[in-house]
Coordinates of C-alpha atoms and ligand atoms in Angstrom, one line a residue:
X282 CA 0.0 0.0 0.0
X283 CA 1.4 3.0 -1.1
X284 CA 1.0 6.6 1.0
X285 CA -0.5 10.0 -0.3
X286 CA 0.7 13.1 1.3
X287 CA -1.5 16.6 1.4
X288 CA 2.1 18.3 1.6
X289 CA 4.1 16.5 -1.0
X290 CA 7.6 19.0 -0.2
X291 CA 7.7 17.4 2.6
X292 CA 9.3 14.1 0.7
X293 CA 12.8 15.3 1.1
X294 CA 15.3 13.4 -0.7
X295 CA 18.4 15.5 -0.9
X296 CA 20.7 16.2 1.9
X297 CA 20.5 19.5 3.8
X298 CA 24.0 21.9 3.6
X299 CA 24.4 25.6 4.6
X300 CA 20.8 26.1 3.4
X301 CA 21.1 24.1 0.6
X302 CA 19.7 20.8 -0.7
X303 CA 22.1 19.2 -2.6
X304 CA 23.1 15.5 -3.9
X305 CA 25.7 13.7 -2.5
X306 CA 29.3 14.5 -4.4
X307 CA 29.0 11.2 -6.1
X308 CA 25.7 11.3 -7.1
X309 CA 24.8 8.3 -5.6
X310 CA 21.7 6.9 -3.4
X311 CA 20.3 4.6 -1.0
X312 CA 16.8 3.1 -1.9
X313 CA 14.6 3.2 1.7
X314 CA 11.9 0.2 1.6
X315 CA 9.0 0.0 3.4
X316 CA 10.0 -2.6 6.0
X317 CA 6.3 -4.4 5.8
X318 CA 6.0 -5.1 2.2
X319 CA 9.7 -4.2 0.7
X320 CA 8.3 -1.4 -1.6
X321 CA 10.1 1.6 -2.2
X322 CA 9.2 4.5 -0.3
X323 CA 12.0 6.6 -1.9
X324 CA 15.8 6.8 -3.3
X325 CA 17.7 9.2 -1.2
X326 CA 21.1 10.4 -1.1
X327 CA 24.2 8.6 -0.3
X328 CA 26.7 11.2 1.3
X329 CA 29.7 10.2 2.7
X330 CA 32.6 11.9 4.9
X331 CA 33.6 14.8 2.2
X332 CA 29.8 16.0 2.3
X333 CA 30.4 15.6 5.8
X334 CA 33.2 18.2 6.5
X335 CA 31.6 20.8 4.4
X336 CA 28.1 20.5 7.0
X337 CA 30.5 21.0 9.5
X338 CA 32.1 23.9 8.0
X339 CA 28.6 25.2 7.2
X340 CA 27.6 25.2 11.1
X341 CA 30.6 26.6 12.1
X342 CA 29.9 29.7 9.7
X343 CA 26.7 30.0 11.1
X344 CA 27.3 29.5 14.7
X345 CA 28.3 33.4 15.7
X346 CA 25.1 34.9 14.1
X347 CA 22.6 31.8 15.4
X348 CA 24.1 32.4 19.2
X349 CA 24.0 36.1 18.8
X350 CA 20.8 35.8 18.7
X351 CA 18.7 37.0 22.2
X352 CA 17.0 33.8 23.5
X353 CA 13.6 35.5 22.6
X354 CA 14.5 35.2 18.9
X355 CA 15.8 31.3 19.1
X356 CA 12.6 30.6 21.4
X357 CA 10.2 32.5 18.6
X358 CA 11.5 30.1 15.6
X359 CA 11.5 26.9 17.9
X360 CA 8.0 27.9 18.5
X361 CA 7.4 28.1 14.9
X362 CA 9.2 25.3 13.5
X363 CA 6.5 23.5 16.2
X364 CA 3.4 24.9 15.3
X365 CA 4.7 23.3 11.7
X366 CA 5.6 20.6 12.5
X367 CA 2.3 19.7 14.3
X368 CA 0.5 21.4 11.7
X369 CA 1.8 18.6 9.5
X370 CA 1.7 15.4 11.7
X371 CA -0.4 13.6 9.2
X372 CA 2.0 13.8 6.8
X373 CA 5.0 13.0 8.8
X374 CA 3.4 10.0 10.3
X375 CA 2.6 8.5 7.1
X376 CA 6.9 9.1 5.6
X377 CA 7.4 7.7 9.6
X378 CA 5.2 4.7 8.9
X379 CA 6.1 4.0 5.6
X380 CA 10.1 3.9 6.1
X381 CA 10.0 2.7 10.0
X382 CA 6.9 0.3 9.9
X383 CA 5.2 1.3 13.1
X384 CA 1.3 1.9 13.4
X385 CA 0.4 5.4 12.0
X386 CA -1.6 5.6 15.4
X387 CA 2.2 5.4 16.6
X388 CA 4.0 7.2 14.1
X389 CA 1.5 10.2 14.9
X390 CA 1.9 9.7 18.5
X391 CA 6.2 9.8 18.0
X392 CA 5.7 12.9 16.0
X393 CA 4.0 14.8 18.6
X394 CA 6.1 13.2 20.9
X395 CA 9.4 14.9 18.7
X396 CA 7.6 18.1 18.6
X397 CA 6.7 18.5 22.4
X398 CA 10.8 18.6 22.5
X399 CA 10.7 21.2 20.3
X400 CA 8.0 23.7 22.3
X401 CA 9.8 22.5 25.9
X402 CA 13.5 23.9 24.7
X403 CA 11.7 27.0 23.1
X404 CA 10.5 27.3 26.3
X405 CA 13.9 26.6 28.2
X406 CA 15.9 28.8 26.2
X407 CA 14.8 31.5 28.1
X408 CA 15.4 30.0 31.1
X409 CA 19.2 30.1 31.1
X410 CA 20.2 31.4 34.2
X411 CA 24.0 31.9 35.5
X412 CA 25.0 32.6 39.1
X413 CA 26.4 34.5 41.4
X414 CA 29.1 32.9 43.4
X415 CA 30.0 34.3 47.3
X416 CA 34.1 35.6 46.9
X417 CA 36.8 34.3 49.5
X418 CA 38.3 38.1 49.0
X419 CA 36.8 41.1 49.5
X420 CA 37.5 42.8 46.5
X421 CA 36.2 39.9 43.9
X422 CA 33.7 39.0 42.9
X423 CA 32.0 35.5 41.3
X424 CA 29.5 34.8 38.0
X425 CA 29.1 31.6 36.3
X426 CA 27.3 32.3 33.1
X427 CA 26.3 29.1 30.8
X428 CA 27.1 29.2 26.6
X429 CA 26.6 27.2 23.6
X430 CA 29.2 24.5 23.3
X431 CA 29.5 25.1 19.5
X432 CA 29.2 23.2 16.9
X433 CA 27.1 19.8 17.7
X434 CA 27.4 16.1 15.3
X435 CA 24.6 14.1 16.4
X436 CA 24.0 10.9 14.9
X437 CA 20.2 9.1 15.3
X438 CA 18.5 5.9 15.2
X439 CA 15.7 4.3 13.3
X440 CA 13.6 3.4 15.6
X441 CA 12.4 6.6 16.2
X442 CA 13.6 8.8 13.0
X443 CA 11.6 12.0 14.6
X444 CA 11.9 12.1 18.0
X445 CA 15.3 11.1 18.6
X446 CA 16.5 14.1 16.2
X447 CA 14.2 16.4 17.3
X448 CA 15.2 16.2 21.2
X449 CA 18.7 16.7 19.9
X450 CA 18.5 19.3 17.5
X451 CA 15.8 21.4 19.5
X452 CA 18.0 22.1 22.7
X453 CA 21.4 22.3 20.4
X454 CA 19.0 25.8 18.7
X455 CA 17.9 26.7 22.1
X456 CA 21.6 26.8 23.3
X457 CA 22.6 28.9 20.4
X458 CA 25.0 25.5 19.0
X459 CA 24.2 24.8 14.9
X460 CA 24.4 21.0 14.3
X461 CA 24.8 18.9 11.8
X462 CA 22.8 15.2 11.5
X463 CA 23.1 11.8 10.7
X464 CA 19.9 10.2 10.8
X465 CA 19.4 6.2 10.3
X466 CA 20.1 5.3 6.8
X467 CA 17.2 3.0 7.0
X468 CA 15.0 6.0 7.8
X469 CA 16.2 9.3 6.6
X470 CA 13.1 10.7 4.8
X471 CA 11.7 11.9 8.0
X472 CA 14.5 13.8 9.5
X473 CA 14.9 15.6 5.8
X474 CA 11.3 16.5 6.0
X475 CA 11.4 18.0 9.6
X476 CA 14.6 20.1 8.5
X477 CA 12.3 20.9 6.0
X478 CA 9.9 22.8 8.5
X479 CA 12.5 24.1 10.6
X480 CA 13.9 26.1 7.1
X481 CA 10.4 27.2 6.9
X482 CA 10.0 28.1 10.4
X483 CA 13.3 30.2 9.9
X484 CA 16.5 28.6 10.8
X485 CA 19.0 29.8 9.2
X486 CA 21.1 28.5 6.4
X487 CA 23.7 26.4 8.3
X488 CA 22.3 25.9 11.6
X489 CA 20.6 22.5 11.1
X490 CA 22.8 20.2 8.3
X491 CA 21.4 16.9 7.2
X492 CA 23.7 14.3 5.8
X493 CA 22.1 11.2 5.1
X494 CA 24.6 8.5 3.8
X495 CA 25.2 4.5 4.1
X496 CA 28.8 5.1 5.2
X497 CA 28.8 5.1 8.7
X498 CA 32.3 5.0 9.4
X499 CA 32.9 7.8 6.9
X500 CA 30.1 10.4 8.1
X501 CA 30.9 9.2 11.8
X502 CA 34.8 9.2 11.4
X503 CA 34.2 13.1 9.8
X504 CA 32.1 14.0 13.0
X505 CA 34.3 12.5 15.3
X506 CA 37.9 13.4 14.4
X507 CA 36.7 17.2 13.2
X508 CA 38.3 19.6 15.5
X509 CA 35.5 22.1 15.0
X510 CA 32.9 19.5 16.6
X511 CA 32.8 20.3 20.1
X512 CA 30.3 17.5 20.9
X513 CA 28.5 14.5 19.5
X514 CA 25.3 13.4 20.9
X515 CA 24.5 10.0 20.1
X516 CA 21.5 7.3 20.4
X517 CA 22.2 3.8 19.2
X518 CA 24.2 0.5 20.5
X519 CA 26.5 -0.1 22.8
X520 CA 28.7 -0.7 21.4
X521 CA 29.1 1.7 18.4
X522 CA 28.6 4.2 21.5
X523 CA 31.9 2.8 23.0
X524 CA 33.7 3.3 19.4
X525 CA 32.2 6.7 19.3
X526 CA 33.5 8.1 22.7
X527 CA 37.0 6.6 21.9
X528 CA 37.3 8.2 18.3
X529 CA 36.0 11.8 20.2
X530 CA 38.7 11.1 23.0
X531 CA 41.5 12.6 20.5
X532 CA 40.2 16.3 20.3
X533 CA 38.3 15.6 23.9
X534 CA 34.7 16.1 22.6
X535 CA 32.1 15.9 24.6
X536 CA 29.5 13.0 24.5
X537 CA 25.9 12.0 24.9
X538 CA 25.2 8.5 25.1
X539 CA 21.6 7.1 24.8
X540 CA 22.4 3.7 24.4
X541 CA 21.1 0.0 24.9
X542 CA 19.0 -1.2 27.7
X543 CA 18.2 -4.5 29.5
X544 CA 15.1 -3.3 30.9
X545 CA 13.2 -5.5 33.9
X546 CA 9.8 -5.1 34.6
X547 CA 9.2 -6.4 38.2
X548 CA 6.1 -7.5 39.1
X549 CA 4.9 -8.0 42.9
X550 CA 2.5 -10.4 43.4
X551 CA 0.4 -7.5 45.6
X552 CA 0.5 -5.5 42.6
X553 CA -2.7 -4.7 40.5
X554 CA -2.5 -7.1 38.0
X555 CA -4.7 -5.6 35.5
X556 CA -2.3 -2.3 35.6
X557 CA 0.6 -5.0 35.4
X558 CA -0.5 -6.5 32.6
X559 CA -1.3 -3.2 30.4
X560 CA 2.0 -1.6 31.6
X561 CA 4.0 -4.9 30.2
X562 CA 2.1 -4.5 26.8
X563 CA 2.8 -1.3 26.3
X564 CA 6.1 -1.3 27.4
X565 CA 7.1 -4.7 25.9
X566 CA 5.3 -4.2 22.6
X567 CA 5.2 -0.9 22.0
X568 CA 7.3 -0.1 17.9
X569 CA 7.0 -4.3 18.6
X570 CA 9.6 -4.3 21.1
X571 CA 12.2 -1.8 19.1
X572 CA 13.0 1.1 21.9
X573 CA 15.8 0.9 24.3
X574 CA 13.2 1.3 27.0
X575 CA 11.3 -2.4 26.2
X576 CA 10.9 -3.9 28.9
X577 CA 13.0 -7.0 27.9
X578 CA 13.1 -9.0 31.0
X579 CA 9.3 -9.6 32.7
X580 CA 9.9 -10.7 36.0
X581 CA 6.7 -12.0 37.8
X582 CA 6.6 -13.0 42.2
X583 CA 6.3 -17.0 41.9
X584 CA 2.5 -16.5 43.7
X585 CA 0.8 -15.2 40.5
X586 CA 3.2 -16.0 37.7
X587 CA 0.7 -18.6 36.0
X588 CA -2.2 -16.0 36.1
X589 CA 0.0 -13.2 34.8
X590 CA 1.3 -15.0 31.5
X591 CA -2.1 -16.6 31.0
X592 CA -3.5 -13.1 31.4
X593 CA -0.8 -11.7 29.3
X594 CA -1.3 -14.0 26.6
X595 CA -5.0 -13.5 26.4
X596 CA -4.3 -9.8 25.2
X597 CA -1.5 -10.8 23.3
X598 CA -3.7 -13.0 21.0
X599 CA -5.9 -9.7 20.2
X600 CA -2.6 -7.8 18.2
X601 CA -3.1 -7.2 14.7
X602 CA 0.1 -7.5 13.0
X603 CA 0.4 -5.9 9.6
X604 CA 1.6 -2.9 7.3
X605 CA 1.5 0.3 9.4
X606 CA -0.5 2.2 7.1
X607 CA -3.1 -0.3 6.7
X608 CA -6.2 0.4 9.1
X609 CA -6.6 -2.0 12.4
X610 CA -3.0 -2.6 12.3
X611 CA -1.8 -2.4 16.4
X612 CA 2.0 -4.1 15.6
X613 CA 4.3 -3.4 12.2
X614 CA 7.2 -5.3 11.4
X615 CA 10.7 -5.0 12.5
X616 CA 12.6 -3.1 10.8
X617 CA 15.2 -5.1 8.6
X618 CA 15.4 -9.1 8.0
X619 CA 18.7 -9.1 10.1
X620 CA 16.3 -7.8 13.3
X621 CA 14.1 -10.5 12.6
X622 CA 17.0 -13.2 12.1
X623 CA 18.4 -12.1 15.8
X624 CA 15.2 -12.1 17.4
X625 CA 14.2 -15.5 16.0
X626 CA 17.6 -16.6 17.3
X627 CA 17.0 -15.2 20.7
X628 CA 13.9 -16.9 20.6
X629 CA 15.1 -20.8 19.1
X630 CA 18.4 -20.5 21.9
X631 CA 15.3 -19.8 24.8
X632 CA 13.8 -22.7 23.9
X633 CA 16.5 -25.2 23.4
X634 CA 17.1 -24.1 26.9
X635 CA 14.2 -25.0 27.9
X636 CA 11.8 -22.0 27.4
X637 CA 8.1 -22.5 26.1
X638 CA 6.7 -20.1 23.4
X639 CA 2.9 -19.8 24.6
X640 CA 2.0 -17.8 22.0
X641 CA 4.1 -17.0 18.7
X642 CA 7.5 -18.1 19.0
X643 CA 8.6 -17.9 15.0
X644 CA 8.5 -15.6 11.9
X645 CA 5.4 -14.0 10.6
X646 CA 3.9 -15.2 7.5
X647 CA 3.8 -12.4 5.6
X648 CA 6.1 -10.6 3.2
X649 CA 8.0 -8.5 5.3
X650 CA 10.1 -8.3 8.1
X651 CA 7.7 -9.7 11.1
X652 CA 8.3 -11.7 13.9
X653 CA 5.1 -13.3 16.0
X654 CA 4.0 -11.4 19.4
X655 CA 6.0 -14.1 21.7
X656 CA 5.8 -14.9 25.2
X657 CA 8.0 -17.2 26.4
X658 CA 7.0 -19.1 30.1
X659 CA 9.9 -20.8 32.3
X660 CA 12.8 -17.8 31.2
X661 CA 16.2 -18.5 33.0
X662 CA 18.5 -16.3 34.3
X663 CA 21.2 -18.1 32.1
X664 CA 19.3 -17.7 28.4
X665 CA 20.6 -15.2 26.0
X666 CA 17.3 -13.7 26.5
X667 CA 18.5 -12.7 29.9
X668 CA 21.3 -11.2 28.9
X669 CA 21.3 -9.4 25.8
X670 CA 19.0 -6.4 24.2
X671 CA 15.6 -8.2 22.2
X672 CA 14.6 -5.3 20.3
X673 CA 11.6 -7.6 18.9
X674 CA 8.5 -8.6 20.2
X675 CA 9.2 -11.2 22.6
X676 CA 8.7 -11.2 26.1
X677 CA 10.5 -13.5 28.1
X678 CA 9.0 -14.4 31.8
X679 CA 11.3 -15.1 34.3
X680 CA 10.1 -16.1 38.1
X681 CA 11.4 -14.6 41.4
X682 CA 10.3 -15.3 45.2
X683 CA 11.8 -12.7 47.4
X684 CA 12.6 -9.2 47.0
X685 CA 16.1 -9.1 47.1
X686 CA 16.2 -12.0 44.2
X687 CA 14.7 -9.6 42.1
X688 CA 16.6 -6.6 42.8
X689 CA 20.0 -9.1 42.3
X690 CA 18.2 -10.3 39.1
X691 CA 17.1 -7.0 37.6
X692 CA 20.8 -5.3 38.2
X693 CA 22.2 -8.4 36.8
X694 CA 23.2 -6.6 33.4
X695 CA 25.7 -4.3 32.5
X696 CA 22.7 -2.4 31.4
X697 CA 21.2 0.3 33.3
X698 CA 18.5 2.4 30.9
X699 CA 14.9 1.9 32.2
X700 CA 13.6 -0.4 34.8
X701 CA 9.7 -0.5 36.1
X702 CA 8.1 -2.1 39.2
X703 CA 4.5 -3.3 39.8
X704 CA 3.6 -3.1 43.8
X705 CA 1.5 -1.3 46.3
X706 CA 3.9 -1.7 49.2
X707 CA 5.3 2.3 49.8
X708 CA 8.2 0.7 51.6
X709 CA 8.5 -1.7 48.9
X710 CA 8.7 1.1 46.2
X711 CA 11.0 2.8 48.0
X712 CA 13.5 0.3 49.0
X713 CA 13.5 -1.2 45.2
X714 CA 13.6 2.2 43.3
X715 CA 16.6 3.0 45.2
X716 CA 18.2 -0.2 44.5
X717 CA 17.7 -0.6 41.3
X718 CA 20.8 0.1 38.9
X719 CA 19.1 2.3 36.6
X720 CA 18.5 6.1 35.2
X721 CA 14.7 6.0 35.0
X722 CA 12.3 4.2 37.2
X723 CA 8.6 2.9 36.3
X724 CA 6.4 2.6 39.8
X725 CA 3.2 1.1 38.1
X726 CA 4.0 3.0 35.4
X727 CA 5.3 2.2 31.8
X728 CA 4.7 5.0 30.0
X729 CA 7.4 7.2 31.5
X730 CA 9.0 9.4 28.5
X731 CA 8.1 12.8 28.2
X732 CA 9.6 15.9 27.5
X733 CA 10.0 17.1 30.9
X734 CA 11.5 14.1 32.6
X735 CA 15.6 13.4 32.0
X736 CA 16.0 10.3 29.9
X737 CA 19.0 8.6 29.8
X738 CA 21.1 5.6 31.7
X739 CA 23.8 4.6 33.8
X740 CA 26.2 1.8 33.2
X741 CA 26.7 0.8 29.8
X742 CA 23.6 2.5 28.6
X743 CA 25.0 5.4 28.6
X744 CA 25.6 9.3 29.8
X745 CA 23.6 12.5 29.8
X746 CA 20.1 13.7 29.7
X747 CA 17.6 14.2 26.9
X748 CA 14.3 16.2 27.6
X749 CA 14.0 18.2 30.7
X750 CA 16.1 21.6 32.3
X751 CA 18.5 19.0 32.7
X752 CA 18.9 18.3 28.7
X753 CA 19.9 21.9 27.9
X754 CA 23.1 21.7 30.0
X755 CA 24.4 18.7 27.8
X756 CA 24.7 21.3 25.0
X757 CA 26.5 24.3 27.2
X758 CA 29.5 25.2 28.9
X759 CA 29.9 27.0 32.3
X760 CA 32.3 29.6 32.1
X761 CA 33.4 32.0 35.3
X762 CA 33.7 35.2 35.1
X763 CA 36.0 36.4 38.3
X764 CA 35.9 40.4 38.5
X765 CA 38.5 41.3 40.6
X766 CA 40.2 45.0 42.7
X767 CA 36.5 45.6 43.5
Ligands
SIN75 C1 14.6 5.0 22.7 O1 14.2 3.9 22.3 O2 15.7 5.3 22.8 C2 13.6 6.1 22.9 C3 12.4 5.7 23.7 C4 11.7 6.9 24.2 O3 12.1 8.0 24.1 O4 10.6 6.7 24.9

């Protein structure tokens, strides 16, 4: 099924320099395929690391008029570039759905989840405040003021190819830095067509840069070892995170890691179960188990573990599984056949151990890249599904008995992203929450992104905040001022 859009200049396929859309040097490009059918949504193009170093010089031209600007006038086009891009959700849900896969009940919800990060840091950037620091002389005195950090690289996942740009770009403006973008080759149409409404909305040439390209190293090696970067903010793997940090170590760049998760989701048997079991679906299966906040590991008190995977099943068996773009559909596909090949492994290993699929438990029938809604009943601690990141839509169920086995069990990762408990016990949620080896913490609740909470992990998952006041420091520096013979 193909996808119509009311604003048709919103189907970007050129890269985005200094103001300019332009093909890459070679004049090559990638084809993106709807993930649920294989159909071509669009041929985009293929830049690499030359394209690359000319963004870069683009932003830092840019950069002394953009943060000369009074906060008013950043916050003004932020504003602006939201009203578009919410003015427009339709449209970018349908270029989300029809490169990513997800739901376009989903894809709208992720684009005005992207957008919310752009009203929040218009908001915040008029909230910068310095301080005023108490002397140890007389004569002297103290201010801290905060500043861009400069030019910003930021390089974005597929999963979520609007929101995870947007809550990098929009508090890079607010700070006054210009940036320049690599978004998911499997999904690059929809960051092209949101620089398309920030240009509209009035950011100038230079400030935002989009370089979509298939040469990863390239691009990344370009953002990395470029002097003129002053930081890269990152979502995506671990490891790739770990390669990043190390390439940016040279000309000491600073980072911002979003990366994998391990979440648990820890269910007390004097928890209510109905909340339980919604807050595992939505959280396990929500983009069909593709955000590094999935709960991967469902961990359910011996007393009612039978009830709760029957339970869960029983909804389970009500997904609709299809093409995102097709009415009814709750669940899309992954996003590439190599997703679907490691989550079928995951799944065949948990069985040979001794795992049992009670529902799904193998590949979808259809065309594309679909993997059945799983759940998987006697989960052990020593399966691969344990250990390592799904990213599908399988939900593994592993039993505990005391409370301290499932604190030991949930840290039990090198992982520390997102976990979530189901209880009614205050001491309970207050004991766990501070034991628990995570950034972010669900109390019987799953839904816990926003705009105003700070996302991110500790561990290997990660450093630094998206979303919240505490996002908009990641992108400045703190200078003193000392004003001495006072
Ligand atoms: C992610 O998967 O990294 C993002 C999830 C979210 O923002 O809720």
């Amino acid at each position: 099924m193909a996808f119509a859009l009311q604003n048709s200049q919103l189907l970007v396929t050129k890269g985005l320099i200094n103001g300019q859309w332009v093909d890459a040097d070679d004049s090559t490009t990638v084809p993106v395929h709807n993930p649920a059918n294989g159909e071509l949504v669009a041929e985009v193009v293929n830049m690499g690391g030359a394209e690359t170093k000319r963004a870069i010089e683009a932003a830092e031209a840019a950069f002394p008029a953009w943060s000369g600007k009074s906060s008013k006038e950043r916050s003004d086009i932020l504003e602006k570039w939201f009203d578009l891009v919410m003015a427009n959700q339709d449209d970018l849900a349908a270029i989300l759905t029809a490169e990513q896969g997800k739901p376009l009940f989903e894809a709208k919800g992720e684009i005005a989840y992207g957008a919310s990060y752009i009203k929040w840091f218009a908001e915040e950037a008029r909230r910068v405040y310095g301080d005023i620091i108490p002397a140890a002389q007389k004569d002297r005195r103290n201010l801290v003021i905060k500043q861009p950090v400069g030019v910003v690289a930021a390089i974005t996942p597929w999963n979520f190819p609007n929101a995870m740009l947007a809550r990098k770009i929009a508090p890079a403006l607010a700070a006054g830095c210009t940036i320049v973008c690599k978004p998911a080759i499997e999904t690059p149409i929809s960051a092209l067509a949101i620089a398309k409404l920030a240009e509209e909305a009035g950011v100038p040439a230079g400030v935002i840069n989009i370089i979509p390209g298939a040469d990863a190293p390239a691009i990344g090696g370009e953002m990395t070892s470029n002097p003129v970067v002053k930081k890269l903010t990152f979502t995506g793997s671990t490891p790739v995170g770990k390669l990043l940090m190390k390439q940016c170590a040279d000309t000491v760049k600073r980072t911002s890691m979003e990366l994998g998760g391990n979440a648990p989701i820890i269910i007390f048997d004097d928890a209510d179960l109905d909340a339980a079991i919604n807050g595992a679906l939505i959280s396990k299966f929500r983009n069909s188990g593709q955000t590094c906040i999935c709960s991967n590991r469902v961990m359910v008190q011996a007393g009612i573990y039978d009830e709760f995977i029957e339970r869960l099943a029983a909804e389970v068996s009500k997904f609709n599984v299809g093409n995102g773009l097709e009415e009814g559909t709750t669940h899309g596909p992954l996003i590439t056949e190599k997703a679907v090949n490691n989550v079928a492994g995951l799944v065949d290993s948990a069985i040979a151990d001794g795992a049992r699929a009670v529902i799904g438990g193998a590949r979808g029938d259809a065309a594309g890249f679909f993997f059945q809604p799983t759940i998987l009943a006697d989960a052990k601690p020593s399966m691969r599904v344990f250990k390592e990141e799904i990213f599908g839509p399988v939900a593994p169920v592993f039993k505990f008995e005391t409370d301290e086995e499932a604190v030991a069990m949930a840290n039990d990762t090198e992982f520390g992203l997102a976990a979530y408990m189901y209880t009614n016990n205050l001491k309970r949620i207050w004991h766990v929450s501070e034991a628990l080896e995570y950034g972010m913490v669900g109390v019987n609740e799953t839904a816990i992104s926003s705009e105003v909470i700070p996302f991110g992990g500790v561990k290997e998952s990660g450093q630094g905040r998206e979303g919240s006041k505490y996002g908009l420091e990641d992108y400045m520096e703190t200078k003193l001022i000392c004003l001495g013979g006072l």
